[in-house]
Amino acid sequence: MASPVRRRRCGEGMDAPPVGTGDDSPVTARDWSELPLDALATIFVKVGAVEILMGAGLVCRSWLQAAELPEVWRSVDMAWHKLVVDRNTNDDVLRAMAKAAVDCSGGRLEAFTGTRFVTDELLQYIGDRSVAGFEDPRPRLEPWRGVSNEGFTQLVARCPLLEDLLLVFCHKIGDRDVYEATGRACPRLWRFTQRKWSLTSIGKPSGDALGVAAMHELRSLTLVGSDVTNDELASVLDGCPHLELLHLSSDCFNIVSDDALRARCAGIKSLVLPPRRREVDDEDEY
């Protein structure tokens, strides 16, 4: 019968003979359990929430103490870890991990990034335990495509300090009313980035941009794959007089980058508009 596997304590075996470095200078192995908690906390922030939840914080007592510090959980990124990307990972498991991370933050969560597993129910959980208590001036929210207009609107209503909003392929979120409500609920919002599938920008405009015009304190606006039109963009420029950065991707197909529009945007410091249609046609000829 094989011998049972015993968990090795952090620092155990550190009294082993010094390891040679090739120049006959002995090097004593470091006992990582003796690092100060603030140093361990800094390392855990780099390690990331998913790795900590998978057991990195259970190696030894000092690591557990560091993993329980709320500052480790101020920013929870569960977007690109291999466990999350793996389609075989159950979404319920990921949602449970996300809730555990929110609980560990002790109401001090400043940023949350998720992917397919994010739902209205999870956003409500985050809002109940974290977002309403944000004290940081720049909390960040990145929900994804499992979130509806209703869930999103309920959350932003609890985020009066929200300043930075990124929506990536959230095809269930959008219309004039939703973004107008966001502008009213988040008067400090200064940066808004929206990325949509480019095919959604073909056809009848959704009116999203007319809602963006209610975000009066915007300094930065980036739209990718948007169905915004020239007239709607003019409304945004009127409603957001503080805009310093305006970036529209080449797949904002309803925008006509004519001289009139460029003159209208002359006061914007960083301006990217879709190429003039003539320029696109010339490229196609080659």
PDB file of N, CA, C and O in Angstrom, residues 107-160:
ATOM      1  N   GLY A 107     -16.343  44.266   1.795  1.00  0.00           N
ATOM      2  CA  GLY A 107     -17.012  45.483   1.369  1.00  0.00           C
ATOM      3  C   GLY A 107     -16.107  46.509   0.730  1.00  0.00           C
ATOM      4  O   GLY A 107     -16.515  47.643   0.486  1.00  0.00           O
ATOM      5  N   ARG A 108     -14.862  46.119   0.408  1.00  0.00           N
ATOM      6  CA  ARG A 108     -13.897  47.076  -0.146  1.00  0.00           C
ATOM      7  C   ARG A 108     -13.540  46.766  -1.599  1.00  0.00           C
ATOM      8  O   ARG A 108     -12.516  47.211  -2.114  1.00  0.00           O
ATOM      9  N   LEU A 109     -14.375  46.002  -2.273  1.00  0.00           N
ATOM     10  CA  LEU A 109     -14.126  45.666  -3.673  1.00  0.00           C
ATOM     11  C   LEU A 109     -14.174  46.926  -4.526  1.00  0.00           C
ATOM     12  O   LEU A 109     -15.114  47.711  -4.442  1.00  0.00           O
ATOM     13  N   GLU A 110     -13.150  47.110  -5.353  1.00  0.00           N
ATOM     14  CA  GLU A 110     -13.053  48.283  -6.212  1.00  0.00           C
ATOM     15  C   GLU A 110     -13.170  47.920  -7.686  1.00  0.00           C
ATOM     16  O   GLU A 110     -13.462  48.794  -8.509  1.00  0.00           O
ATOM     17  N   ALA A 111     -12.905  46.679  -8.035  1.00  0.00           N
ATOM     18  CA  ALA A 111     -12.951  46.281  -9.437  1.00  0.00           C
ATOM     19  C   ALA A 111     -13.316  44.806  -9.529  1.00  0.00           C
ATOM     20  O   ALA A 111     -12.795  43.988  -8.781  1.00  0.00           O
ATOM     21  N   PHE A 112     -14.207  44.488 -10.446  1.00  0.00           N
ATOM     22  CA  PHE A 112     -14.562  43.091 -10.680  1.00  0.00           C
ATOM     23  C   PHE A 112     -14.645  42.851 -12.174  1.00  0.00           C
ATOM     24  O   PHE A 112     -15.306  43.591 -12.902  1.00  0.00           O
ATOM     25  N   THR A 113     -13.951  41.824 -12.629  1.00  0.00           N
ATOM     26  CA  THR A 113     -13.963  41.451 -14.041  1.00  0.00           C
ATOM     27  C   THR A 113     -14.380  39.995 -14.164  1.00  0.00           C
ATOM     28  O   THR A 113     -13.784  39.122 -13.529  1.00  0.00           O
ATOM     29  N   GLY A 114     -15.395  39.755 -14.977  1.00  0.00           N
ATOM     30  CA  GLY A 114     -15.862  38.387 -15.182  1.00  0.00           C
ATOM     31  C   GLY A 114     -16.151  38.140 -16.645  1.00  0.00           C
ATOM     32  O   GLY A 114     -15.983  39.015 -17.487  1.00  0.00           O
ATOM     33  N   THR A 115     -16.616  36.922 -16.948  1.00  0.00           N
ATOM     34  CA  THR A 115     -16.916  36.589 -18.340  1.00  0.00           C
ATOM     35  C   THR A 115     -18.306  35.973 -18.430  1.00  0.00           C
ATOM     36  O   THR A 115     -19.256  36.519 -17.910  1.00  0.00           O
ATOM     37  N   ARG A 116     -18.402  34.814 -19.066  1.00  0.00           N
ATOM     38  CA  ARG A 116     -19.697  34.229 -19.375  1.00  0.00           C
ATOM     39  C   ARG A 116     -20.517  33.881 -18.148  1.00  0.00           C
ATOM     40  O   ARG A 116     -21.741  33.801 -18.220  1.00  0.00           O
ATOM     41  N   PHE A 117     -19.873  33.639 -17.011  1.00  0.00           N
ATOM     42  CA  PHE A 117     -20.575  33.164 -15.833  1.00  0.00           C
ATOM     43  C   PHE A 117     -21.295  34.272 -15.078  1.00  0.00           C
ATOM     44  O   PHE A 117     -22.075  34.012 -14.172  1.00  0.00           O
ATOM     45  N   VAL A 118     -21.040  35.541 -15.435  1.00  0.00           N
ATOM     46  CA  VAL A 118     -21.651  36.665 -14.725  1.00  0.00           C
ATOM     47  C   VAL A 118     -23.126  36.767 -15.088  1.00  0.00           C
ATOM     48  O   VAL A 118     -23.487  36.802 -16.271  1.00  0.00           O
ATOM     49  N   THR A 119     -23.975  36.822 -14.082  1.00  0.00           N
ATOM     50  CA  THR A 119     -25.424  36.913 -14.276  1.00  0.00           C
ATOM     51  C   THR A 119     -25.982  38.085 -13.480  1.00  0.00           C
ATOM     52  O   THR A 119     -25.283  38.694 -12.665  1.00  0.00           O
ATOM     53  N   ASP A 120     -27.258  38.358 -13.698  1.00  0.00           N
ATOM     54  CA  ASP A 120     -27.929  39.399 -12.916  1.00  0.00           C
ATOM     55  C   ASP A 120     -27.851  39.087 -11.426  1.00  0.00           C
ATOM     56  O   ASP A 120     -27.623  39.977 -10.597  1.00  0.00           O
ATOM     57  N   GLU A 121     -28.038  37.817 -11.076  1.00  0.00           N
ATOM     58  CA  GLU A 121     -28.035  37.423  -9.669  1.00  0.00           C
ATOM     59  C   GLU A 121     -26.669  37.664  -9.036  1.00  0.00           C
ATOM     60  O   GLU A 121     -26.571  38.140  -7.898  1.00  0.00           O
ATOM     61  N   LEU A 122     -25.598  37.370  -9.787  1.00  0.00           N
ATOM     62  CA  LEU A 122     -24.252  37.595  -9.261  1.00  0.00           C
ATOM     63  C   LEU A 122     -23.987  39.088  -9.095  1.00  0.00           C
ATOM     64  O   LEU A 122     -23.407  39.515  -8.092  1.00  0.00           O
ATOM     65  N   LEU A 123     -24.423  39.896 -10.058  1.00  0.00           N
ATOM     66  CA  LEU A 123     -24.236  41.336  -9.932  1.00  0.00           C
ATOM     67  C   LEU A 123     -24.991  41.888  -8.728  1.00  0.00           C
ATOM     68  O   LEU A 123     -24.514  42.790  -8.043  1.00  0.00           O
ATOM     69  N   GLN A 124     -26.171  41.346  -8.475  1.00  0.00           N
ATOM     70  CA  GLN A 124     -26.914  41.787  -7.300  1.00  0.00           C
ATOM     71  C   GLN A 124     -26.160  41.425  -6.028  1.00  0.00           C
ATOM     72  O   GLN A 124     -26.114  42.205  -5.071  1.00  0.00           O
ATOM     73  N   TYR A 125     -25.552  40.238  -6.020  1.00  0.00           N
ATOM     74  CA  TYR A 125     -24.756  39.811  -4.864  1.00  0.00           C
ATOM     75  C   TYR A 125     -23.595  40.780  -4.640  1.00  0.00           C
ATOM     76  O   TYR A 125     -23.318  41.199  -3.510  1.00  0.00           O
ATOM     77  N   ILE A 126     -22.919  41.146  -5.733  1.00  0.00           N
ATOM     78  CA  ILE A 126     -21.811  42.083  -5.631  1.00  0.00           C
ATOM     79  C   ILE A 126     -22.314  43.431  -5.113  1.00  0.00           C
ATOM     80  O   ILE A 126     -21.706  44.052  -4.241  1.00  0.00           O
ATOM     81  N   GLY A 127     -23.439  43.878  -5.658  1.00  0.00           N
ATOM     82  CA  GLY A 127     -23.980  45.159  -5.245  1.00  0.00           C
ATOM     83  C   GLY A 127     -24.387  45.186  -3.789  1.00  0.00           C
ATOM     84  O   GLY A 127     -24.142  46.168  -3.078  1.00  0.00           O
ATOM     85  N   ASP A 128     -24.973  44.105  -3.317  1.00  0.00           N
ATOM     86  CA  ASP A 128     -25.423  44.046  -1.923  1.00  0.00           C
ATOM     87  C   ASP A 128     -24.262  44.100  -0.950  1.00  0.00           C
ATOM     88  O   ASP A 128     -24.387  44.612   0.164  1.00  0.00           O
ATOM     89  N   ARG A 129     -23.116  43.563  -1.352  1.00  0.00           N
ATOM     90  CA  ARG A 129     -22.007  43.402  -0.412  1.00  0.00           C
ATOM     91  C   ARG A 129     -20.813  44.301  -0.670  1.00  0.00           C
ATOM     92  O   ARG A 129     -19.921  44.366   0.171  1.00  0.00           O
ATOM     93  N   SER A 130     -20.790  44.963  -1.822  1.00  0.00           N
ATOM     94  CA  SER A 130     -19.574  45.703  -2.123  1.00  0.00           C
ATOM     95  C   SER A 130     -19.815  47.075  -2.726  1.00  0.00           C
ATOM     96  O   SER A 130     -19.376  48.074  -2.191  1.00  0.00           O
ATOM     97  N   VAL A 131     -20.481  47.082  -3.854  1.00  0.00           N
ATOM     98  CA  VAL A 131     -20.507  48.290  -4.668  1.00  0.00           C
ATOM     99  C   VAL A 131     -21.131  49.460  -3.930  1.00  0.00           C
ATOM    100  O   VAL A 131     -20.680  50.592  -4.028  1.00  0.00           O
ATOM    101  N   ALA A 132     -22.181  49.218  -3.154  1.00  0.00           N
ATOM    102  CA  ALA A 132     -22.835  50.311  -2.442  1.00  0.00           C
ATOM    103  C   ALA A 132     -21.895  50.963  -1.446  1.00  0.00           C
ATOM    104  O   ALA A 132     -22.053  52.132  -1.101  1.00  0.00           O
ATOM    105  N   GLY A 133     -20.896  50.215  -1.003  1.00  0.00           N
ATOM    106  CA  GLY A 133     -19.969  50.748  -0.011  1.00  0.00           C
ATOM    107  C   GLY A 133     -18.655  51.224  -0.596  1.00  0.00           C
ATOM    108  O   GLY A 133     -17.706  51.451   0.140  1.00  0.00           O
ATOM    109  N   PHE A 134     -18.571  51.348  -1.926  1.00  0.00           N
ATOM    110  CA  PHE A 134     -17.320  51.792  -2.541  1.00  0.00           C
ATOM    111  C   PHE A 134     -16.895  53.141  -1.983  1.00  0.00           C
ATOM    112  O   PHE A 134     -17.663  54.096  -1.953  1.00  0.00           O
ATOM    113  N   GLU A 135     -15.665  53.227  -1.561  1.00  0.00           N
ATOM    114  CA  GLU A 135     -15.112  54.498  -1.128  1.00  0.00           C
ATOM    115  C   GLU A 135     -14.036  54.983  -2.092  1.00  0.00           C
ATOM    116  O   GLU A 135     -13.659  56.144  -2.074  1.00  0.00           O
ATOM    117  N   ASP A 136     -13.557  54.084  -2.927  1.00  0.00           N
ATOM    118  CA  ASP A 136     -12.555  54.475  -3.908  1.00  0.00           C
ATOM    119  C   ASP A 136     -13.199  55.375  -4.962  1.00  0.00           C
ATOM    120  O   ASP A 136     -14.315  55.116  -5.396  1.00  0.00           O
ATOM    121  N   PRO A 137     -12.508  56.431  -5.406  1.00  0.00           N
ATOM    122  CA  PRO A 137     -13.110  57.335  -6.376  1.00  0.00           C
ATOM    123  C   PRO A 137     -13.232  56.767  -7.779  1.00  0.00           C
ATOM    124  O   PRO A 137     -13.887  57.353  -8.614  1.00  0.00           O
ATOM    125  N   ARG A 138     -12.587  55.628  -8.039  1.00  0.00           N
ATOM    126  CA  ARG A 138     -12.648  55.087  -9.387  1.00  0.00           C
ATOM    127  C   ARG A 138     -12.958  53.586  -9.378  1.00  0.00           C
ATOM    128  O   ARG A 138     -12.160  52.782  -9.865  1.00  0.00           O
ATOM    129  N   PRO A 139     -14.096  53.188  -8.841  1.00  0.00           N
ATOM    130  CA  PRO A 139     -14.447  51.772  -8.941  1.00  0.00           C
ATOM    131  C   PRO A 139     -14.638  51.386 -10.404  1.00  0.00           C
ATOM    132  O   PRO A 139     -14.962  52.219 -11.241  1.00  0.00           O
ATOM    133  N   ARG A 140     -14.434  50.151 -10.705  1.00  0.00           N
ATOM    134  CA  ARG A 140     -14.495  49.685 -12.085  1.00  0.00           C
ATOM    135  C   ARG A 140     -15.385  48.454 -12.170  1.00  0.00           C
ATOM    136  O   ARG A 140     -15.312  47.565 -11.348  1.00  0.00           O
ATOM    137  N   LEU A 141     -16.223  48.413 -13.185  1.00  0.00           N
ATOM    138  CA  LEU A 141     -17.160  47.316 -13.355  1.00  0.00           C
ATOM    139  C   LEU A 141     -17.057  46.786 -14.777  1.00  0.00           C
ATOM    140  O   LEU A 141     -17.089  47.555 -15.728  1.00  0.00           O
ATOM    141  N   GLU A 142     -16.891  45.478 -14.911  1.00  0.00           N
ATOM    142  CA  GLU A 142     -16.805  44.875 -16.236  1.00  0.00           C
ATOM    143  C   GLU A 142     -17.690  43.635 -16.319  1.00  0.00           C
ATOM    144  O   GLU A 142     -17.212  42.513 -16.286  1.00  0.00           O
ATOM    145  N   PRO A 143     -19.013  43.828 -16.417  1.00  0.00           N
ATOM    146  CA  PRO A 143     -19.874  42.662 -16.620  1.00  0.00           C
ATOM    147  C   PRO A 143     -19.803  42.194 -18.067  1.00  0.00           C
ATOM    148  O   PRO A 143     -19.350  42.921 -18.940  1.00  0.00           O
ATOM    149  N   TRP A 144     -20.301  40.955 -18.317  1.00  0.00           N
ATOM    150  CA  TRP A 144     -20.262  40.430 -19.669  1.00  0.00           C
ATOM    151  C   TRP A 144     -21.646  40.054 -20.155  1.00  0.00           C
ATOM    152  O   TRP A 144     -22.641  40.556 -19.681  1.00  0.00           O
ATOM    153  N   ARG A 145     -21.729  39.118 -21.082  1.00  0.00           N
ATOM    154  CA  ARG A 145     -22.922  38.936 -21.886  1.00  0.00           C
ATOM    155  C   ARG A 145     -24.081  38.248 -21.193  1.00  0.00           C
ATOM    156  O   ARG A 145     -25.159  38.157 -21.749  1.00  0.00           O
ATOM    157  N   GLY A 146     -23.918  37.728 -19.981  1.00  0.00           N
ATOM    158  CA  GLY A 146     -25.023  37.093 -19.286  1.00  0.00           C
ATOM    159  C   GLY A 146     -25.872  38.061 -18.492  1.00  0.00           C
ATOM    160  O   GLY A 146     -26.791  37.650 -17.787  1.00  0.00           O
ATOM    161  N   VAL A 147     -25.602  39.353 -18.614  1.00  0.00           N
ATOM    162  CA  VAL A 147     -26.281  40.369 -17.809  1.00  0.00           C
ATOM    163  C   VAL A 147     -27.329  41.080 -18.650  1.00  0.00           C
ATOM    164  O   VAL A 147     -27.087  41.433 -19.798  1.00  0.00           O
ATOM    165  N   SER A 148     -28.490  41.310 -18.070  1.00  0.00           N
ATOM    166  CA  SER A 148     -29.591  41.955 -18.776  1.00  0.00           C
ATOM    167  C   SER A 148     -29.663  43.434 -18.437  1.00  0.00           C
ATOM    168  O   SER A 148     -28.984  43.923 -17.529  1.00  0.00           O
ATOM    169  N   ASN A 149     -30.518  44.148 -19.154  1.00  0.00           N
ATOM    170  CA  ASN A 149     -30.737  45.566 -18.862  1.00  0.00           C
ATOM    171  C   ASN A 149     -31.189  45.773 -17.419  1.00  0.00           C
ATOM    172  O   ASN A 149     -30.740  46.694 -16.734  1.00  0.00           O
ATOM    173  N   GLU A 150     -32.087  44.913 -16.972  1.00  0.00           N
ATOM    174  CA  GLU A 150     -32.627  45.060 -15.625  1.00  0.00           C
ATOM    175  C   GLU A 150     -31.534  44.899 -14.569  1.00  0.00           C
ATOM    176  O   GLU A 150     -31.407  45.717 -13.647  1.00  0.00           O
ATOM    177  N   GLY A 151     -30.740  43.832 -14.692  1.00  0.00           N
ATOM    178  CA  GLY A 151     -29.681  43.591 -13.720  1.00  0.00           C
ATOM    179  C   GLY A 151     -28.640  44.688 -13.734  1.00  0.00           C
ATOM    180  O   GLY A 151     -28.149  45.123 -12.685  1.00  0.00           O
ATOM    181  N   PHE A 152     -28.287  45.152 -14.935  1.00  0.00           N
ATOM    182  CA  PHE A 152     -27.292  46.200 -15.059  1.00  0.00           C
ATOM    183  C   PHE A 152     -27.790  47.510 -14.457  1.00  0.00           C
ATOM    184  O   PHE A 152     -27.064  48.194 -13.713  1.00  0.00           O
ATOM    185  N   THR A 153     -29.033  47.871 -14.746  1.00  0.00           N
ATOM    186  CA  THR A 153     -29.591  49.128 -14.238  1.00  0.00           C
ATOM    187  C   THR A 153     -29.677  49.118 -12.723  1.00  0.00           C
ATOM    188  O   THR A 153     -29.399  50.128 -12.058  1.00  0.00           O
ATOM    189  N   GLN A 154     -30.051  47.969 -12.158  1.00  0.00           N
ATOM    190  CA  GLN A 154     -30.134  47.865 -10.698  1.00  0.00           C
ATOM    191  C   GLN A 154     -28.762  48.041 -10.061  1.00  0.00           C
ATOM    192  O   GLN A 154     -28.639  48.654  -8.987  1.00  0.00           O
ATOM    193  N   LEU A 155     -27.740  47.528 -10.718  1.00  0.00           N
ATOM    194  CA  LEU A 155     -26.396  47.639 -10.156  1.00  0.00           C
ATOM    195  C   LEU A 155     -25.869  49.070 -10.220  1.00  0.00           C
ATOM    196  O   LEU A 155     -25.369  49.596  -9.224  1.00  0.00           O
ATOM    197  N   VAL A 156     -25.961  49.717 -11.387  1.00  0.00           N
ATOM    198  CA  VAL A 156     -25.393  51.062 -11.498  1.00  0.00           C
ATOM    199  C   VAL A 156     -26.132  52.039 -10.595  1.00  0.00           C
ATOM    200  O   VAL A 156     -25.562  53.066 -10.181  1.00  0.00           O
ATOM    201  N   ALA A 157     -27.388  51.727 -10.277  1.00  0.00           N
ATOM    202  CA  ALA A 157     -28.124  52.588  -9.352  1.00  0.00           C
ATOM    203  C   ALA A 157     -27.468  52.612  -7.975  1.00  0.00           C
ATOM    204  O   ALA A 157     -27.686  53.543  -7.194  1.00  0.00           O
ATOM    205  N   ARG A 158     -26.665  51.580  -7.680  1.00  0.00           N
ATOM    206  CA  ARG A 158     -25.966  51.505  -6.399  1.00  0.00           C
ATOM    207  C   ARG A 158     -24.523  51.991  -6.503  1.00  0.00           C
ATOM    208  O   ARG A 158     -23.750  51.835  -5.570  1.00  0.00           O
ATOM    209  N   CYS A 159     -24.156  52.550  -7.627  1.00  0.00           N
ATOM    210  CA  CYS A 159     -22.758  52.945  -7.862  1.00  0.00           C
ATOM    211  C   CYS A 159     -22.644  54.440  -8.128  1.00  0.00           C
ATOM    212  O   CYS A 159     -22.193  54.843  -9.204  1.00  0.00           O
ATOM    213  N   PRO A 160     -23.003  55.290  -7.192  1.00  0.00           N
ATOM    214  CA  PRO A 160     -22.933  56.728  -7.455  1.00  0.00           C
ATOM    215  C   PRO A 160     -21.514  57.245  -7.665  1.00  0.00           C
ATOM    216  O   PRO A 160     -21.338  58.318  -8.222  1.00  0.00           O
TER     217      PRO A 160
END
